CSV table of C-alpha atoms and ligand atoms in Angstrom, one decimal:
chain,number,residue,atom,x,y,z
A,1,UNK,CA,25.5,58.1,103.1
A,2,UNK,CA,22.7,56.1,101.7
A,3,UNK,CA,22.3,57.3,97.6
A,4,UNK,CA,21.0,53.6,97.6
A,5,UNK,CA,17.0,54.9,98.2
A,6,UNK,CA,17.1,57.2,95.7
A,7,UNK,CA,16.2,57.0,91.7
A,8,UNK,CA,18.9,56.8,90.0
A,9,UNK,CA,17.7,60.1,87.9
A,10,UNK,CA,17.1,61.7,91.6
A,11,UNK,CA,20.7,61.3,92.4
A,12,UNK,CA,21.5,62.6,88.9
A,13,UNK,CA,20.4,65.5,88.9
A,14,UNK,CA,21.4,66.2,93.0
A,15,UNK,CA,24.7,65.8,92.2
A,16,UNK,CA,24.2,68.1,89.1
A,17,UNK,CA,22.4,70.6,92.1
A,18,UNK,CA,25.4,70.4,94.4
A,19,UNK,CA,28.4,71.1,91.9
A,20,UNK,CA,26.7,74.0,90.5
A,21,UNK,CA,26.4,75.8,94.4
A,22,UNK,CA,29.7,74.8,94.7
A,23,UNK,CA,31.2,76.7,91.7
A,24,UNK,CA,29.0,79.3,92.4
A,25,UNK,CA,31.2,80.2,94.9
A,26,UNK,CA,34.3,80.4,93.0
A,27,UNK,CA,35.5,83.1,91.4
A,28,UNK,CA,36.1,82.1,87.0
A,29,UNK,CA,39.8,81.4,86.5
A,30,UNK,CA,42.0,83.8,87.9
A,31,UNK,CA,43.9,86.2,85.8
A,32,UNK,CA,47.5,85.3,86.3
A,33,UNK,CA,49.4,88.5,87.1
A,34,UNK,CA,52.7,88.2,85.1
A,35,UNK,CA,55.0,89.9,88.0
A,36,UNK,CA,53.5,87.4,90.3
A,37,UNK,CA,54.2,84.6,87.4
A,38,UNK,CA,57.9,85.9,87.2
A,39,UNK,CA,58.6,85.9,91.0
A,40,UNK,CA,57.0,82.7,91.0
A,41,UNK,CA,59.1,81.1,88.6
A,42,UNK,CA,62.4,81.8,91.2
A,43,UNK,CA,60.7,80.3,94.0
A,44,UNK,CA,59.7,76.9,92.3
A,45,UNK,CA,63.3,76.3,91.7
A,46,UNK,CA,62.7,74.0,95.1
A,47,UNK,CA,60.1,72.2,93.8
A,48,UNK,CA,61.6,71.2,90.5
A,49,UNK,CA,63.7,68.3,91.8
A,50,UNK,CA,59.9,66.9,92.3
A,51,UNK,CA,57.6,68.5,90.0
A,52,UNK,CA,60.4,69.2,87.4
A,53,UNK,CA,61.3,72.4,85.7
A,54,UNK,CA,58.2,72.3,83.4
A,55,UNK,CA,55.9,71.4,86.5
A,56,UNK,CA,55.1,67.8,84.3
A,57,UNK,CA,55.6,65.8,87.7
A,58,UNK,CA,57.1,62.4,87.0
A,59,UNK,CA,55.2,58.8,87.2
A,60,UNK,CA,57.2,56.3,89.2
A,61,UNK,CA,54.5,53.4,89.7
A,62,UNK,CA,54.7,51.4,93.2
A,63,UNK,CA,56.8,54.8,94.5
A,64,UNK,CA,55.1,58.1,95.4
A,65,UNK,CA,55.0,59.7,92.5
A,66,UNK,CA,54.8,63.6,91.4
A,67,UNK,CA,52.1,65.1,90.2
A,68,UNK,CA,51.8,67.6,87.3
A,69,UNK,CA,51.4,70.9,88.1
A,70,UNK,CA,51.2,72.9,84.9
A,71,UNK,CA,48.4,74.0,83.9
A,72,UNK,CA,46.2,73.7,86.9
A,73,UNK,CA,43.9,75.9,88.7
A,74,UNK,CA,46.3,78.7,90.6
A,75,UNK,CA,43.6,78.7,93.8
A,76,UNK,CA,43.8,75.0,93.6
A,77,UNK,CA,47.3,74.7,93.8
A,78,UNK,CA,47.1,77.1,96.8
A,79,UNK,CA,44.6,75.3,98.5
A,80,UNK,CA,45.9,71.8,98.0
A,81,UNK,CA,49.6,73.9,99.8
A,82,UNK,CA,47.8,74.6,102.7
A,83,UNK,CA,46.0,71.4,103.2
A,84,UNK,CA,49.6,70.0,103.3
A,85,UNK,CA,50.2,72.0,106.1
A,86,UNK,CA,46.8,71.5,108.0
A,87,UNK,CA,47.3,68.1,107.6
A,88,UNK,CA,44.0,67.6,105.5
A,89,UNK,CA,46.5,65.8,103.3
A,90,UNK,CA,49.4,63.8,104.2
A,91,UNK,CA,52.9,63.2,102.3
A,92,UNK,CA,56.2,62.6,103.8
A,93,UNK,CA,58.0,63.7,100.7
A,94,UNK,CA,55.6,66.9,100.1
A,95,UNK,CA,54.8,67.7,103.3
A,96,UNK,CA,58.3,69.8,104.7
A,97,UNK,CA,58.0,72.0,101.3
A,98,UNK,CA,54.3,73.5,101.8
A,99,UNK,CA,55.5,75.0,105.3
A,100,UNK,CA,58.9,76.1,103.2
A,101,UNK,CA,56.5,79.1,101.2
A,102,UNK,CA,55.1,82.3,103.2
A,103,UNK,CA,51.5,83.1,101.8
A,104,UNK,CA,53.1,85.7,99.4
A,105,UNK,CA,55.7,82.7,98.0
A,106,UNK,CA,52.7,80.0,97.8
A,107,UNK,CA,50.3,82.5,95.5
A,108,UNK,CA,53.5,83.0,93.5
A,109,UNK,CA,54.9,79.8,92.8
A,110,UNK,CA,51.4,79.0,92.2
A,111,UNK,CA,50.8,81.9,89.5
A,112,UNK,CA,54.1,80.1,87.7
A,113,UNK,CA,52.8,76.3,87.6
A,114,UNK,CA,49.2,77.5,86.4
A,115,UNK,CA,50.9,79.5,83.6
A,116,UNK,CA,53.1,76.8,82.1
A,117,UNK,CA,51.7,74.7,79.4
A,118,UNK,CA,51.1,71.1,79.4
A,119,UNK,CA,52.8,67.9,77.6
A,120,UNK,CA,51.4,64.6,77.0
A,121,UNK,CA,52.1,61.8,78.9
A,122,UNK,CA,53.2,58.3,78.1
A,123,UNK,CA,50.9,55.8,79.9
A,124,UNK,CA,52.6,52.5,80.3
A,125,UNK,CA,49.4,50.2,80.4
A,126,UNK,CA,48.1,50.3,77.2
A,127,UNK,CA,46.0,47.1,77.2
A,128,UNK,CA,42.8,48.0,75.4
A,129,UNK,CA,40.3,46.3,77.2
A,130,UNK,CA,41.7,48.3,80.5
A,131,UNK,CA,41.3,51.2,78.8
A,132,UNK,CA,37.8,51.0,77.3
A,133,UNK,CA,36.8,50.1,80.8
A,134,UNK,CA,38.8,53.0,82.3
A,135,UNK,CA,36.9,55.4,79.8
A,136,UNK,CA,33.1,54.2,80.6
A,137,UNK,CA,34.1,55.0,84.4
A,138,UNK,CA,35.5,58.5,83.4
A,139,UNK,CA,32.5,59.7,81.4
A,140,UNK,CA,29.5,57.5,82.1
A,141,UNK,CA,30.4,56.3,85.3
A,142,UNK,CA,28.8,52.9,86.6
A,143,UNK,CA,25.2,53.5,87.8
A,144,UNK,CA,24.4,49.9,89.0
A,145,UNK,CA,27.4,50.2,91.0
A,146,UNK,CA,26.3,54.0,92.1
A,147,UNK,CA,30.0,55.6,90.4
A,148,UNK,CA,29.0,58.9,89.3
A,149,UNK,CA,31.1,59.6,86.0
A,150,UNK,CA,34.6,61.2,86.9
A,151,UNK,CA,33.8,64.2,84.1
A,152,UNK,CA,29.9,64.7,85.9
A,153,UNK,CA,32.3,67.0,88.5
A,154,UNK,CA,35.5,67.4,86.8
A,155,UNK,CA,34.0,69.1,83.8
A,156,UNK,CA,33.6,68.3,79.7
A,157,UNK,CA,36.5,66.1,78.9
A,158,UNK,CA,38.3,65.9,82.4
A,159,UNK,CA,39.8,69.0,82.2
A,160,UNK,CA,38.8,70.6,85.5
A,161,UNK,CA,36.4,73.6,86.5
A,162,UNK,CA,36.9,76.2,88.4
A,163,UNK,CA,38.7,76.4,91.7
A,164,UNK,CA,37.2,73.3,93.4
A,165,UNK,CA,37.1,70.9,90.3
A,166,UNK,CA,40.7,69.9,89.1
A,167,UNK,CA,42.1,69.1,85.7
A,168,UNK,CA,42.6,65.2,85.9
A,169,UNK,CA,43.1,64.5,82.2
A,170,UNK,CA,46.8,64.2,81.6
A,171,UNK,CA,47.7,63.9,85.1
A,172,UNK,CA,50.3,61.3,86.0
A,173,UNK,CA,48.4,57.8,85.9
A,174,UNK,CA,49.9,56.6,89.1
A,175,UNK,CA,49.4,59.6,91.3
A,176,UNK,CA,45.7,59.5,90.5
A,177,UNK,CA,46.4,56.0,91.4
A,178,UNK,CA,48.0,57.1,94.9
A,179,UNK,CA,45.0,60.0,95.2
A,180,UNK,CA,41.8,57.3,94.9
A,181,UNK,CA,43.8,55.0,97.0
A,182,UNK,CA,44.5,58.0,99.7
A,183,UNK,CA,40.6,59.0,99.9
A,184,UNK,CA,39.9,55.2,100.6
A,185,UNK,CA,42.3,55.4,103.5
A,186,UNK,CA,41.0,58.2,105.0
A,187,UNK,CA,44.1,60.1,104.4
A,188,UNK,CA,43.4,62.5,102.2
A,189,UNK,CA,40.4,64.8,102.9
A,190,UNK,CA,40.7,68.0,102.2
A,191,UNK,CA,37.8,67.5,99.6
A,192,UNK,CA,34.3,69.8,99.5
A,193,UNK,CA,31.0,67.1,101.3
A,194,UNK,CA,33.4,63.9,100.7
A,195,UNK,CA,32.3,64.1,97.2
A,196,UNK,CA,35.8,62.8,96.3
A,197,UNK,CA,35.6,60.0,99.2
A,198,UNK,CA,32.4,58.6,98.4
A,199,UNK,CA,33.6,58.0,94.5
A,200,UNK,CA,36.7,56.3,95.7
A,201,UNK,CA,34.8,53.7,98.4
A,202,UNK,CA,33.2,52.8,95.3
A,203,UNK,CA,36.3,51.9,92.9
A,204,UNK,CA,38.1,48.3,93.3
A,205,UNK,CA,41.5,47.9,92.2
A,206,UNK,CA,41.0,47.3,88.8
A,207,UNK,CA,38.6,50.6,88.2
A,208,UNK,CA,41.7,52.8,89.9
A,209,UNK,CA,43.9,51.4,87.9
A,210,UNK,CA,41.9,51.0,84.5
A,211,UNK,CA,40.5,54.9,85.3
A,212,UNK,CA,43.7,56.2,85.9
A,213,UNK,CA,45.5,54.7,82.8
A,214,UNK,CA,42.5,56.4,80.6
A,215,UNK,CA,42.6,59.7,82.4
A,216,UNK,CA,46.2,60.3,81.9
A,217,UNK,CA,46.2,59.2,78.2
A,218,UNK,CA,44.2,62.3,78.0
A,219,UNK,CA,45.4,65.7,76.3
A,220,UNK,CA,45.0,68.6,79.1
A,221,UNK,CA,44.2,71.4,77.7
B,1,LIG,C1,60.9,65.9,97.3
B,1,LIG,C2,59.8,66.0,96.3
B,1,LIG,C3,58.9,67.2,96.3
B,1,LIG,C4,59.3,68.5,96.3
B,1,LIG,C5,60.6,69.1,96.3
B,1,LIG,C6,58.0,69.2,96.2
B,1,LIG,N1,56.9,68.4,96.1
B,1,LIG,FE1,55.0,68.9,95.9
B,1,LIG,N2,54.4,67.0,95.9
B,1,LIG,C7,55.3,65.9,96.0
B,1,LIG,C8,54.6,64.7,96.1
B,1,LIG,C9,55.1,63.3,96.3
B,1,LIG,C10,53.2,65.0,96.0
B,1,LIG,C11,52.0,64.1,96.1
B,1,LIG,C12,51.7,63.7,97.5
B,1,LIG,C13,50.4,62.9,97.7
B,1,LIG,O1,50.4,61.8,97.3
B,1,LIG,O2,49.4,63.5,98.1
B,1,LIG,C14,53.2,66.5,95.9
B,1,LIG,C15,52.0,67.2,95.7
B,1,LIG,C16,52.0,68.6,95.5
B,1,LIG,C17,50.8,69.3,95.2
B,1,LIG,C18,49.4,68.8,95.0
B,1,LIG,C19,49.0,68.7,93.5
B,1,LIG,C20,47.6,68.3,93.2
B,1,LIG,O3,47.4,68.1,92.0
B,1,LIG,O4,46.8,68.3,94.1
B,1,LIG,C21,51.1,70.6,95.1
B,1,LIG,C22,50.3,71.8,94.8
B,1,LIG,C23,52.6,70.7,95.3
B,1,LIG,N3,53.0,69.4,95.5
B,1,LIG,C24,53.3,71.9,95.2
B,1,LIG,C25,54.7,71.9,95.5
B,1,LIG,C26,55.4,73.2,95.5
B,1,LIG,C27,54.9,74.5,95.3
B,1,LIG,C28,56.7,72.8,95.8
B,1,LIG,C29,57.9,73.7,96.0
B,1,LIG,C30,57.8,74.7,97.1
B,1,LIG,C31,56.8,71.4,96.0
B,1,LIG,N4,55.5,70.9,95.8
B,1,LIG,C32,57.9,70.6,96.2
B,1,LIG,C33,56.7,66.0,96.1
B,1,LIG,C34,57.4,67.1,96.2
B,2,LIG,C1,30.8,64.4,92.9
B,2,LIG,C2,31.9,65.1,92.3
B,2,LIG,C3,33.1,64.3,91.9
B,2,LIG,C4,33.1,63.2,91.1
B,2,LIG,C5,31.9,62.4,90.5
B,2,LIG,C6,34.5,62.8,90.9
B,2,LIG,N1,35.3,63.7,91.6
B,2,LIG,FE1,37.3,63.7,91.7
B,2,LIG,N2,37.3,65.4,92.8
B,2,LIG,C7,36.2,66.1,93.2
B,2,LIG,C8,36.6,67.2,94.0
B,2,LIG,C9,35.7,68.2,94.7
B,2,LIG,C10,38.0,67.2,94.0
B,2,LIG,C11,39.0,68.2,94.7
B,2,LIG,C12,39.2,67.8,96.1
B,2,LIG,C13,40.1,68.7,96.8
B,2,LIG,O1,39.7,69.9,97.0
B,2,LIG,O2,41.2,68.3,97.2
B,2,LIG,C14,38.4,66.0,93.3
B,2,LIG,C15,39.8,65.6,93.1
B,2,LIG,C16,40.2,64.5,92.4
B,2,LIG,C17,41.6,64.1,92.3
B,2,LIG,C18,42.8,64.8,92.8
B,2,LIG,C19,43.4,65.6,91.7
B,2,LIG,C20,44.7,66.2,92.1
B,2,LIG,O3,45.3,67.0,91.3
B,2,LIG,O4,45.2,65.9,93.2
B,2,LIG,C21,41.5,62.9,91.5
B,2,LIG,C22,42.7,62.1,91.1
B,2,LIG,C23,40.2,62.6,91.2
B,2,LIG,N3,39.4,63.6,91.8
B,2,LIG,C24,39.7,61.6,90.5
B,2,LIG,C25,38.4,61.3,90.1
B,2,LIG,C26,38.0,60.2,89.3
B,2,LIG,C27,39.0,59.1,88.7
B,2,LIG,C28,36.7,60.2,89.2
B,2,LIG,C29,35.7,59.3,88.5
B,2,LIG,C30,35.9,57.8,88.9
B,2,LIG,C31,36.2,61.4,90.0
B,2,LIG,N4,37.3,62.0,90.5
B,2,LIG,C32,34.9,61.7,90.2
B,2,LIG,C33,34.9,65.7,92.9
B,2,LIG,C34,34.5,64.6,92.2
């Protein structure tokens, strides 16, 4: 993939191009159907030991930690289900649940997590010079390095659009961690054109961990 012959203005405004015919496709957010919320809410009782009761997920740095699921896109949540069980993504600890939920179960349970509301998170790294650099990755991005900024796809302050463009303000710092570190392995991808791969070959250490501290300091809405 060679974005290295073209303007930097060029490869602006193709990105800009390719998210739009990609959320062209989606549907706008779902409307949650409240029997499907309630029925949902029974069947996540086998996720909470993960995800917790009110979906916040749980941090647990050098672990494999969970990630929030309140307040995210319902289809999303499907989608990322089944690419547990296609193999498109790969967990040890998550993996035995997707197959666990018949299709019925999975739009459920998913109706339920999109319908609870979010809490902030407590970051542990705080060190302000990680964080300034976290937040020019986040919305500017890093054009002599070709990063494309994180809310150029994710949407006005991080907090997701559509089906195919996840919330990743106030997610759990070190599973954004795990999920930049996954794409560079090749072991997650699940995502539309690699957009999500090609960000992540471009991030060292110290942007993943600076990005991810910023990101989840962030209120989701
Ligand atoms: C034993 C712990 C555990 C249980 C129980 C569990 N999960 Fe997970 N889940 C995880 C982990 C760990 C990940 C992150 C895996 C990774 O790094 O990709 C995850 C990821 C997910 C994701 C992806 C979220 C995202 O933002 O992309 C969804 C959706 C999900 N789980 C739904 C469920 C549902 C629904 C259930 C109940 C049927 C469930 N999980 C039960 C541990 C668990
Ligand atoms: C060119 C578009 C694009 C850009 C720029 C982009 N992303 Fe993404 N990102 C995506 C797409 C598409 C997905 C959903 C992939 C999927 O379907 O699994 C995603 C998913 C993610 C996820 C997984 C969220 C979850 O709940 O599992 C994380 C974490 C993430 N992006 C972080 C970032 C960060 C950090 C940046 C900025 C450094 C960034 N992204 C920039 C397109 C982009």
């Amino acid at each position: 993939m060679s974005f290295v012959s073209f303007p930097r203005k060029t490869l602006g405004w193709m990105l800009a191009i390719l998210s739009l015919s990609i959320s062209s496709y989606s549907a706008l957010a779902a409307e949650l159907d409240a029997e499907a919320v309630k029925r949902g809410k029974a069947s996540a009782a086998i996720c909470a030991s993960c995800h917790q009761a009110d979906g916040s997920g749980m941090n647990i740095p050098g672990g494999e930690s969970w990630p929030r699921l309140a307040g995210l896109n319902r289809d999303y949540l499907v989608a990322q289900v089944n690419a547990f069980k296609e193999g498109s993504r790969s967990s040890p600890t998550m993996t035995p649940f997707a197959g666990m939920l018949n299709p019925q179960q999975l739009l459920d349970v998913s109706s339920y997590y999109a319908s609870l509301p979010t809490k902030p998170i407590t970051v542990p790294n705080t060190d302000p010079a990680v964080m300034e650099h976290g937040k020019k990755l986040a919305l500017e991005g890093d054009w002599d390095r070709y990063i494309v900024s994180c809310s150029s796809c994710h949407g006005p302050n991080n907090q997701g659009v559509g089906v195919e463009f996840p919330g990743i303000a106030g997610q759990q710092p070190s599973y954004i961690a795990q999920q930049l570190e996954a794409w560079q392995k090749g072991v997650r991808k699940n995502d539309p054109q690699n957009l999500m791969g090609a960000i992540a070959e471009r991030l060292n250490s110290h942007d993943i961990a600076a990005v991810s501290a910023w990101l989840a300091a962030q209120p989701a809405q």
